[in-house]
Coordinates of C-alpha atoms in Angstrom, one line a residue:
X1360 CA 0.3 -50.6 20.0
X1361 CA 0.5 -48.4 17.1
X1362 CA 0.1 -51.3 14.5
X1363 CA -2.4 -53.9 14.8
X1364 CA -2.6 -57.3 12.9
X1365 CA -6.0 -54.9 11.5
X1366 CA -3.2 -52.8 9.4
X1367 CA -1.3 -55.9 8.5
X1368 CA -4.1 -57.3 7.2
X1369 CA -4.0 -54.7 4.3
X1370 CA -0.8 -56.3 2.9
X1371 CA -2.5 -59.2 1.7
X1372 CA -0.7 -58.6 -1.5
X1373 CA 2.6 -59.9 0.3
X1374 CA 1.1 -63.0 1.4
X1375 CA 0.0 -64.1 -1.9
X1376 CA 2.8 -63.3 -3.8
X1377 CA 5.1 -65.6 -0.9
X1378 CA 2.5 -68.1 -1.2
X1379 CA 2.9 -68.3 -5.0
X1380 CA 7.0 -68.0 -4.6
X1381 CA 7.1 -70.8 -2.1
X1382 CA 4.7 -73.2 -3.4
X1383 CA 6.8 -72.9 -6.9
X1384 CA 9.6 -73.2 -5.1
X1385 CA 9.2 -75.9 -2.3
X1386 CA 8.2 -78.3 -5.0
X1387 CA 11.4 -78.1 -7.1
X1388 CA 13.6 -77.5 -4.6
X1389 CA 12.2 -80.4 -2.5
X1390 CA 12.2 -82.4 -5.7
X1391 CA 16.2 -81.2 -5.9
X1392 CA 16.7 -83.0 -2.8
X1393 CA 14.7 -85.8 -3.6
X1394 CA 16.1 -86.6 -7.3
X1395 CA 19.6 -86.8 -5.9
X1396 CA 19.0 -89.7 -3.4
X1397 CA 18.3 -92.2 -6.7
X1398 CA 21.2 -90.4 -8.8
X1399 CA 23.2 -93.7 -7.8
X1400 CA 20.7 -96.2 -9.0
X1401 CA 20.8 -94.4 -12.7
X1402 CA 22.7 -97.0 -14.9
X1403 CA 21.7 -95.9 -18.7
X1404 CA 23.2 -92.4 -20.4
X1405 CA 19.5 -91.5 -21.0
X1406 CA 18.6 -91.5 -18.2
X1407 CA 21.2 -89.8 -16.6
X1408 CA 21.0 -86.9 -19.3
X1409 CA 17.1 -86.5 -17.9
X1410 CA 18.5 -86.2 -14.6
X1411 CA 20.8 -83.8 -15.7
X1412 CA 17.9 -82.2 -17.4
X1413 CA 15.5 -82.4 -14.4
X1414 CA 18.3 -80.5 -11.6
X1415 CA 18.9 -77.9 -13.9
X1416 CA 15.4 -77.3 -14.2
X1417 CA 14.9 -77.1 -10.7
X1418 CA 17.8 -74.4 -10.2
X1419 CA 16.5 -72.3 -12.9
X1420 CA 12.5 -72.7 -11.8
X1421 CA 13.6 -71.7 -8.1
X1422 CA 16.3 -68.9 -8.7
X1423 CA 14.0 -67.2 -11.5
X1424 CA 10.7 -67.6 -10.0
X1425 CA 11.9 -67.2 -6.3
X1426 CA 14.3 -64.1 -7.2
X1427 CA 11.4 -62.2 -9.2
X1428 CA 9.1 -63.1 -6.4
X1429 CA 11.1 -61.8 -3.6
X1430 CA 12.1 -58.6 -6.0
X1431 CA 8.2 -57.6 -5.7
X1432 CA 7.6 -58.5 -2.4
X1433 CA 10.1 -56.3 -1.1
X1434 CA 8.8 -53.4 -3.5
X1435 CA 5.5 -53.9 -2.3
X1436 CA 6.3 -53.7 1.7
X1437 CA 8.1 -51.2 0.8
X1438 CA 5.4 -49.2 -0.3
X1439 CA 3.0 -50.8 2.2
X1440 CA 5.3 -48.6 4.7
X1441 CA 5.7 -45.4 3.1
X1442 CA 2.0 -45.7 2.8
X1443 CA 0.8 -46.5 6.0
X1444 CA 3.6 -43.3 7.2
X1445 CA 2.2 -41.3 4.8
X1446 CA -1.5 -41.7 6.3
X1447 CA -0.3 -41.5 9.9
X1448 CA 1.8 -38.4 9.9
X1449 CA 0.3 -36.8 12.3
X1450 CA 0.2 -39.8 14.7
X1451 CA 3.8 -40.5 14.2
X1452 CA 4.0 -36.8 14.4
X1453 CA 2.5 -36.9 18.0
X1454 CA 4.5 -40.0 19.2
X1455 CA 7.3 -38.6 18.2
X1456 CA 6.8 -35.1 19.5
X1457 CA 6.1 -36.8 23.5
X1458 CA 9.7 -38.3 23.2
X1459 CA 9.6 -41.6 21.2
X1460 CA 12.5 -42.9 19.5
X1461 CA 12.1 -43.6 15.9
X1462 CA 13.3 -47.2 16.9
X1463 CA 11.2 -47.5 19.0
X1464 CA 8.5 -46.2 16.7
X1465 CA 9.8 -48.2 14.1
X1466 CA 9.6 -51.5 16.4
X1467 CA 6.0 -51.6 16.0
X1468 CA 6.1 -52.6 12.4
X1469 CA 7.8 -55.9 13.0
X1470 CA 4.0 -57.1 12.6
X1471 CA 3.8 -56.5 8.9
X1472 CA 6.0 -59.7 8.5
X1473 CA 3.6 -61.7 9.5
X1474 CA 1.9 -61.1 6.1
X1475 CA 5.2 -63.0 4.7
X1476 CA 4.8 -66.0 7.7
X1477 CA 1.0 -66.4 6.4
X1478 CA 1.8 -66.4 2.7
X1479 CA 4.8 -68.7 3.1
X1480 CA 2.8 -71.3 5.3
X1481 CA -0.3 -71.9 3.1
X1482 CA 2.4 -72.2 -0.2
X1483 CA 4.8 -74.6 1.9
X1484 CA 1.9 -76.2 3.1
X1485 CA 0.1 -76.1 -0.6
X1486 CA 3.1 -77.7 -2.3
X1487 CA 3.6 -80.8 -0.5
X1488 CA -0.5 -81.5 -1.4
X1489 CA 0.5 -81.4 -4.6
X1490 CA 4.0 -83.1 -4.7
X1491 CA 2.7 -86.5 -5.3
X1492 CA 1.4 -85.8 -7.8
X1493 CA 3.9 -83.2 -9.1
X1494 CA 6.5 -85.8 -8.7
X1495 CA 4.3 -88.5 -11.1
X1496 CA 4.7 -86.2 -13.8
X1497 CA 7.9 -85.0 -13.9
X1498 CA 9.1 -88.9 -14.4
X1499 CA 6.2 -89.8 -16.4
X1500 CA 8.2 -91.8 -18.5
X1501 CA 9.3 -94.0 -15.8
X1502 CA 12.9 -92.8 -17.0
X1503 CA 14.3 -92.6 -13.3
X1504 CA 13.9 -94.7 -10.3
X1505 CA 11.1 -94.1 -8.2
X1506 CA 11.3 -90.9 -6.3
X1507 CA 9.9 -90.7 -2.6
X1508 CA 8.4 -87.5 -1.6
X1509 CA 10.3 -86.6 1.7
X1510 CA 10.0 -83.6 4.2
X1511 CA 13.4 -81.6 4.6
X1512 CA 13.2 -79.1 7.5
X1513 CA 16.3 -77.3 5.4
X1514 CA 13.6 -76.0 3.0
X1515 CA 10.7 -75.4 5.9
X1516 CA 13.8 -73.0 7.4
X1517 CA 14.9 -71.2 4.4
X1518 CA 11.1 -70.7 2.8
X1519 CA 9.3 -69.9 6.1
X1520 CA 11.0 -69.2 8.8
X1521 CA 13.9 -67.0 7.3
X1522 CA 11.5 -65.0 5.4
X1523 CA 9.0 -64.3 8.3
X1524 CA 12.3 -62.9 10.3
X1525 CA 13.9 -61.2 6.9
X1526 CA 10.8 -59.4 6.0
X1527 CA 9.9 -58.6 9.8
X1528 CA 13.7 -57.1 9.8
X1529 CA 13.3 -54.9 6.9
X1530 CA 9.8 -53.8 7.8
X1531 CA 11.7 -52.6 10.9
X1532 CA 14.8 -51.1 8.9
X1533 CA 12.4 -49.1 6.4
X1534 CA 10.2 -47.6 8.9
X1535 CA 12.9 -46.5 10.9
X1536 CA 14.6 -45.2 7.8
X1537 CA 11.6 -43.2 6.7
X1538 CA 10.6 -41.8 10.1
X1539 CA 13.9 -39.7 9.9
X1540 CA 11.3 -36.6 9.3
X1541 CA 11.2 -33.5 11.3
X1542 CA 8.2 -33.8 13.9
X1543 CA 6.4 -30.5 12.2
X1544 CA 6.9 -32.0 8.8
X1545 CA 5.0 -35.1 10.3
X1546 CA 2.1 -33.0 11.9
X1547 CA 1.5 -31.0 8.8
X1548 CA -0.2 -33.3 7.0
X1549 CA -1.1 -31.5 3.9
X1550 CA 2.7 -29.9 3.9
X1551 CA 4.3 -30.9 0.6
X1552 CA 8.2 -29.7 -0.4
X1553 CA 8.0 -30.0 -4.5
X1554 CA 11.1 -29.3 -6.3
X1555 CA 11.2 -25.5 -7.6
X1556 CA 10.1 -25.8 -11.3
X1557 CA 12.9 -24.8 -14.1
X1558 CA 11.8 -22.6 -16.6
X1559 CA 11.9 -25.6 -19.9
X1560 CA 9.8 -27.5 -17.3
X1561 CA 7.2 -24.8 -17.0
X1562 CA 6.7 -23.8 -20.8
X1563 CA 6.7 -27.5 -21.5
X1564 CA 3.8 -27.8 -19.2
X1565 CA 1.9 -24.8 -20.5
X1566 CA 1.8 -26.6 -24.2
X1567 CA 0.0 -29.3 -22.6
X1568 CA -4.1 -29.7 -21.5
X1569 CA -4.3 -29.7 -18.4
X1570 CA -5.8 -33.4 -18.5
X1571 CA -2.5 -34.6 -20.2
X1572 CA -0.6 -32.4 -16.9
X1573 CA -2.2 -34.4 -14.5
X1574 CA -2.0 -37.5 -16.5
X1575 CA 1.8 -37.0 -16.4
X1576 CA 2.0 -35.8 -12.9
X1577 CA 0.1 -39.2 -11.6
X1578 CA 2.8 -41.0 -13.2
X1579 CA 5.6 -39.5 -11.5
X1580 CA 4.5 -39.0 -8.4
X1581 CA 3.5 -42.3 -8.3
X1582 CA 6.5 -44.5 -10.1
X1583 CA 6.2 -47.6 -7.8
X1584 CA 2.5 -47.8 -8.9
X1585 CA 4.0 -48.2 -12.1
X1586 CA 6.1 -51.0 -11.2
X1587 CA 3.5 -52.7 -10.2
X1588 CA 1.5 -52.1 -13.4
X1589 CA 4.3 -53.3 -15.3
X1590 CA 4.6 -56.7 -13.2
X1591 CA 1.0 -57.1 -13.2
X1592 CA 0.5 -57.3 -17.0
X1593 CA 4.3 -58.8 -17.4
X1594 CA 2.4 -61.9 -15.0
X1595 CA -0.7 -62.1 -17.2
X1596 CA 1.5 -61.9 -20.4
X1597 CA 4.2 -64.7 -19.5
X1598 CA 2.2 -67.3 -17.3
X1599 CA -0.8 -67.6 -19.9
X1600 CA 1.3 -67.9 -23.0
X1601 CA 3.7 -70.2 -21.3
X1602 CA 0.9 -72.2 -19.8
X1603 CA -0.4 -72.6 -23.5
X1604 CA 3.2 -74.6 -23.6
X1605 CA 3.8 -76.8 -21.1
X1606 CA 1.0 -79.0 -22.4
X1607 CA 3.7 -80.3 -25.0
X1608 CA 7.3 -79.3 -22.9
X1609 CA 6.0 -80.6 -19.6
X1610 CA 2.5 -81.5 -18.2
X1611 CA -1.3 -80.1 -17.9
X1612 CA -0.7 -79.6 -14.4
X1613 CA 2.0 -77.6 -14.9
X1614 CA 0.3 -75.5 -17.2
X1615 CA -2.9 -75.0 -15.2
X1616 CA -0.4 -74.1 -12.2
X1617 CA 0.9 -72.0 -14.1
X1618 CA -2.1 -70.0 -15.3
X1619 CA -3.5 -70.0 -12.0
X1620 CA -0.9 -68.6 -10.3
X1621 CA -0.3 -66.1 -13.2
X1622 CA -3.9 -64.7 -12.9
X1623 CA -4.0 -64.8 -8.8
X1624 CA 0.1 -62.3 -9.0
X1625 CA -1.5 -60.1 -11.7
X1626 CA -5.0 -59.5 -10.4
X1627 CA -3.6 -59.1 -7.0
X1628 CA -0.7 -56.3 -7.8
X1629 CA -3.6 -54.5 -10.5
X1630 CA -6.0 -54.3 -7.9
X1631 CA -3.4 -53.0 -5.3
X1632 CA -2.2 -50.4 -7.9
X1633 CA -5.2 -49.1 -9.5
X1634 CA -6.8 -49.4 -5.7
X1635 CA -4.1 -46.7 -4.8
X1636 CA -4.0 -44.5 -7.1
X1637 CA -7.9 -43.7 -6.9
X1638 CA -7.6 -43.4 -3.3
X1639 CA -4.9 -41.1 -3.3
X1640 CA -6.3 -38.8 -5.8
X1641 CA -10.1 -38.4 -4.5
X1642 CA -9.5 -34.7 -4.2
X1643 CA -8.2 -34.1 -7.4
X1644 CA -11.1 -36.2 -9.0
X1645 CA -13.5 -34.1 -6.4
X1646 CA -12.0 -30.8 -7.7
X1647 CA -12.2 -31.8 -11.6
X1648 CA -15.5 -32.9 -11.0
X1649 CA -16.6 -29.5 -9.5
X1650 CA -15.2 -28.0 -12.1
X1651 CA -17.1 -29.5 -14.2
X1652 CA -15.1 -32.4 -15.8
X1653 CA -16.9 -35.4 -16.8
X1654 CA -16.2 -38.7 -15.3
X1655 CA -14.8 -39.8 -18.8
X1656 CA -12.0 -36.5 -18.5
X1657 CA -11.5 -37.8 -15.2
X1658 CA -10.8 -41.4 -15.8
X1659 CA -8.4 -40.3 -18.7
X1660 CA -6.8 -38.1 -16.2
X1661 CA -6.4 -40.8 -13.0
X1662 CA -5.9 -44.2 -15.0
X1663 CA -5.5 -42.8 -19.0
X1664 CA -1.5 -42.6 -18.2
X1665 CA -1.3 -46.4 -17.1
X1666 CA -2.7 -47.9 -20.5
X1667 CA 0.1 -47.5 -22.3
X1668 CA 2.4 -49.2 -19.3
X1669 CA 0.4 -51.8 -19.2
X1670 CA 1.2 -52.8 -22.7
X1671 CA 4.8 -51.9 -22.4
X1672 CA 4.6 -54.5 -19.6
X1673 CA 2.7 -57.1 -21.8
X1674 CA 5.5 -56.9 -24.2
X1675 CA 8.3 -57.7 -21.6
X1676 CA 6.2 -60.4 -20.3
X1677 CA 6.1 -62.2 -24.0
X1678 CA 9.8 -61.3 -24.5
X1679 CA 10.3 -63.0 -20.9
X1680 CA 8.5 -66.4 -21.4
X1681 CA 9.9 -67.0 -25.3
X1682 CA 13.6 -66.5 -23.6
X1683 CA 12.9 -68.5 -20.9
X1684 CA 11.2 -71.7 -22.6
X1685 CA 13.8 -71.3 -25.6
X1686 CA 16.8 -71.4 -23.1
X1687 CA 15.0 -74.7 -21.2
X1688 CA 14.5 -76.6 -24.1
X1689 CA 17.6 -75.7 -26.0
X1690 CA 20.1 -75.4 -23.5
X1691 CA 18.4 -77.7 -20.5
X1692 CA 16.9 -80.4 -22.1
X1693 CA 19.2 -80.1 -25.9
X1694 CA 20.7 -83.7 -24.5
X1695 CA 17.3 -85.3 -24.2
X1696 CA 15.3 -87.3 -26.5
X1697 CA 11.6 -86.7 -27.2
X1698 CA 11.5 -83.0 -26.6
X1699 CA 9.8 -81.4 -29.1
X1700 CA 11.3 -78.4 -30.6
X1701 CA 10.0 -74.8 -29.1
X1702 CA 8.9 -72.0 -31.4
X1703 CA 6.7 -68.6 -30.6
X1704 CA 3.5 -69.5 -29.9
X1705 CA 1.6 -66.7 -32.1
X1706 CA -1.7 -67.7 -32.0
X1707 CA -1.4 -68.5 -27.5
X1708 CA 0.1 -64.8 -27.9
X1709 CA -3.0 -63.1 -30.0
X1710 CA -5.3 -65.0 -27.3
X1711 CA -3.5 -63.4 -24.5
X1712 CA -3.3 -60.6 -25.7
X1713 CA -7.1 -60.0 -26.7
X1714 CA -8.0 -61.4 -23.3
X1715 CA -5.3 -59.1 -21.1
X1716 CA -7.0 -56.0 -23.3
X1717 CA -10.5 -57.1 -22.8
X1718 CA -9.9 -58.1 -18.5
X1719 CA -7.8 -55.0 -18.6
X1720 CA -10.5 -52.7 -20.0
X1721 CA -13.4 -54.3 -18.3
X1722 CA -11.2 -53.5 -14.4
X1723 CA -11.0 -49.5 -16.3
X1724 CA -14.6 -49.5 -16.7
X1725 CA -15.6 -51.1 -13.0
X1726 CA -13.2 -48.3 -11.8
X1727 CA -14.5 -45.5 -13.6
X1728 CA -17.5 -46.4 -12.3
X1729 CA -16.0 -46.1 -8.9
X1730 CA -14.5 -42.4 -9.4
X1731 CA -17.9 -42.2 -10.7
X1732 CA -19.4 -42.6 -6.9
X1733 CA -16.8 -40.1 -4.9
X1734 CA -18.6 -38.3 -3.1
X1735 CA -17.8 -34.3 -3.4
X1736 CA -19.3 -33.5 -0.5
X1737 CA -17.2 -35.7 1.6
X1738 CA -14.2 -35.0 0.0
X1739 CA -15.0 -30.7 0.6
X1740 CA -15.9 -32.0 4.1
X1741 CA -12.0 -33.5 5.2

């Protein structure tokens, strides 16, 4: 087999992104379900307007979260794919060259979907743990009949099982999309066709140092990176400041679930992204170093451009939770008593926002440190 579960193992990044989506998910949808069965047992208005309240939270919780979630999963097999062709060319190449089919090449990568079926398991399996006690707190108040926390193999089918298939499909679908390459194309692995450079372009690029060039040139050849920058700081900056929140609007759980999961989706996608684009730009490093560049020039070179994204993706992140939390309490809840009017948080923003700067310059450093330790020698070697 050309893909073993050793390769899918690399797309851990997948697996905890689905976990996070499901386990979110799964408890208000489940919740959804369960709510409705006691609807008929509501006799006051005020407690009807919290049931109200409580369904549209769930709806906007599980389209939000789930569509953003499934949005950056796809990205990021996406990517897994075009990576993994991109560092098997001349396999493929090979395989392709004795006769096989790019379906039946592209068969093979059914296997990264199990990354999704792991992922989805451990957050289905996560969020019933934690219903009981989810459940507890969302009627706190004792404002609604007791709700039972039941199983409904409806959500097991649409969070698991349609996924695992969906993402196994695709996996399939992209590969075979992006082995449509000419079999000398695949076996010449250093072989890149770069768009001829117009003459505006070219004088542009004279004016600049040739650290800023490759700064610039990192960035574009590498935009999904960027995406994943972006979401990575847009995680940090919306789950901690909203967490900060839902002490008052909702529960400590929810706050601490929200944190946690937060930290876990922007840790995960900064480590994948920064992870990448060392790796793919150890010759570069190995040639500026040569050349006598210090590792500082190099760092600014490699991982200077992404500072400023990051902080574009802070921003959106901040913009993201204030909308979000304004549109819940003044639109969701505006019919129910007791809930305490939402205003910017500025001092849970100035906390996040020194903490995302110093987590985010400490990870620079630890990775300078890395380009630091390429070996030349090996790089001259390959």
């Amino acid at each position: 087999m050309l893909i073993g579960l050793k390769n899918a193992s690399k797309l851990i990044g997948i697996s905890i992104i689905s976990c996070c989506a499901v386990l979110v998910c799964t408890m208000f949808l489940n919740f959804y379900l369960d709510i409705q069965s006691i609807k008929s047992e509501i006799t006051s208005e005020l407690s009807m307007f919290f049931y109200n309240a409580q369904v549209s939270t769930a709806k906007v919780v599980c389209f939000v979260s789930g569509g953003c979630l499934l949005i950056t999963s796809v990205v990021m097999l996406m990517f897994y794919i075009k990576h993994y062709i991109d560092e098997h060319k001349k396999e493929l190449g090979i395989l392709k060259a004795l006769g096989y089919s790019n379906l039946k090449i592209a068969k093979n990568f059914w296997i990264f979907g199990i990354s999704a079926f792991i992922g989805t398991v451990i957050g289905f399996g996560g969020a019933f743990l934690l219903m009981p006690k989810f459940y507890a707190l969302q009627n706190e108040d004792k404002m609604l009949p007791e709700i039972t926390v039941h199983f409904h193999p409806t959500i097991f089918l649409y969070f698991v099982v349609l996924p695992t298939i969906f993402f196994s499909v695709l996996a399939i679908g992209y590969a075979w999309y992006k082995l449509h390459t000419p079999v000398l194309l695949l076996l010449k692995d250093n072989l890149q066709v770069t768009a001829k450079p117009t003459k505006h372009r070219t004088e542009k690029s004279r004016e600049l140092s040739f650290i800023e060039d490759l700064k610039k040139n990192t960035l574009k050849s590498k935009k999904v990176l960027v995406f994943f920058i972006i979401f990575a700081s847009f995680c940090y900056s919306a789950m901690t400041q909203m967490s900060f929140s839902m002490k008052d609007l909702s529960s400590e759980m929810m706050g601490a679930m929200m944190l946690m999961i937060g930290l876990v989706l922007a840790f995960t996608t900064l480590f994948l992204a920064i992870t990448t684009v060392i790796n793919g730009n150890t010759k570069a490093i190995a040639m500026m170093r040569v050349f006598g560049y210090s590792q500082k020039e190099c760092c600014k070179a490699i991982l200077g451009g992404y500072r400023p994204i990051s902080y574009i993706g802070f921003v959106i992140g901040t913009i993201y939770q204030y909308t979000l939390l304004r549109i819940m309490v003044d639109i969701v809840f505006k019919d129910v008593d007791g809930v305490p009017v939402y205003e910017f948080d500025v001092p849970a923003m100035l906390i996040s926002l020194v903490t995302f700067i110093i987590v985010y310059e400490i990870l620079m450093f630890v990775y300078s440190d890395r380009i630091k330790k390429i070996s030349i020698k090996e790089i001259m070697i390959e």
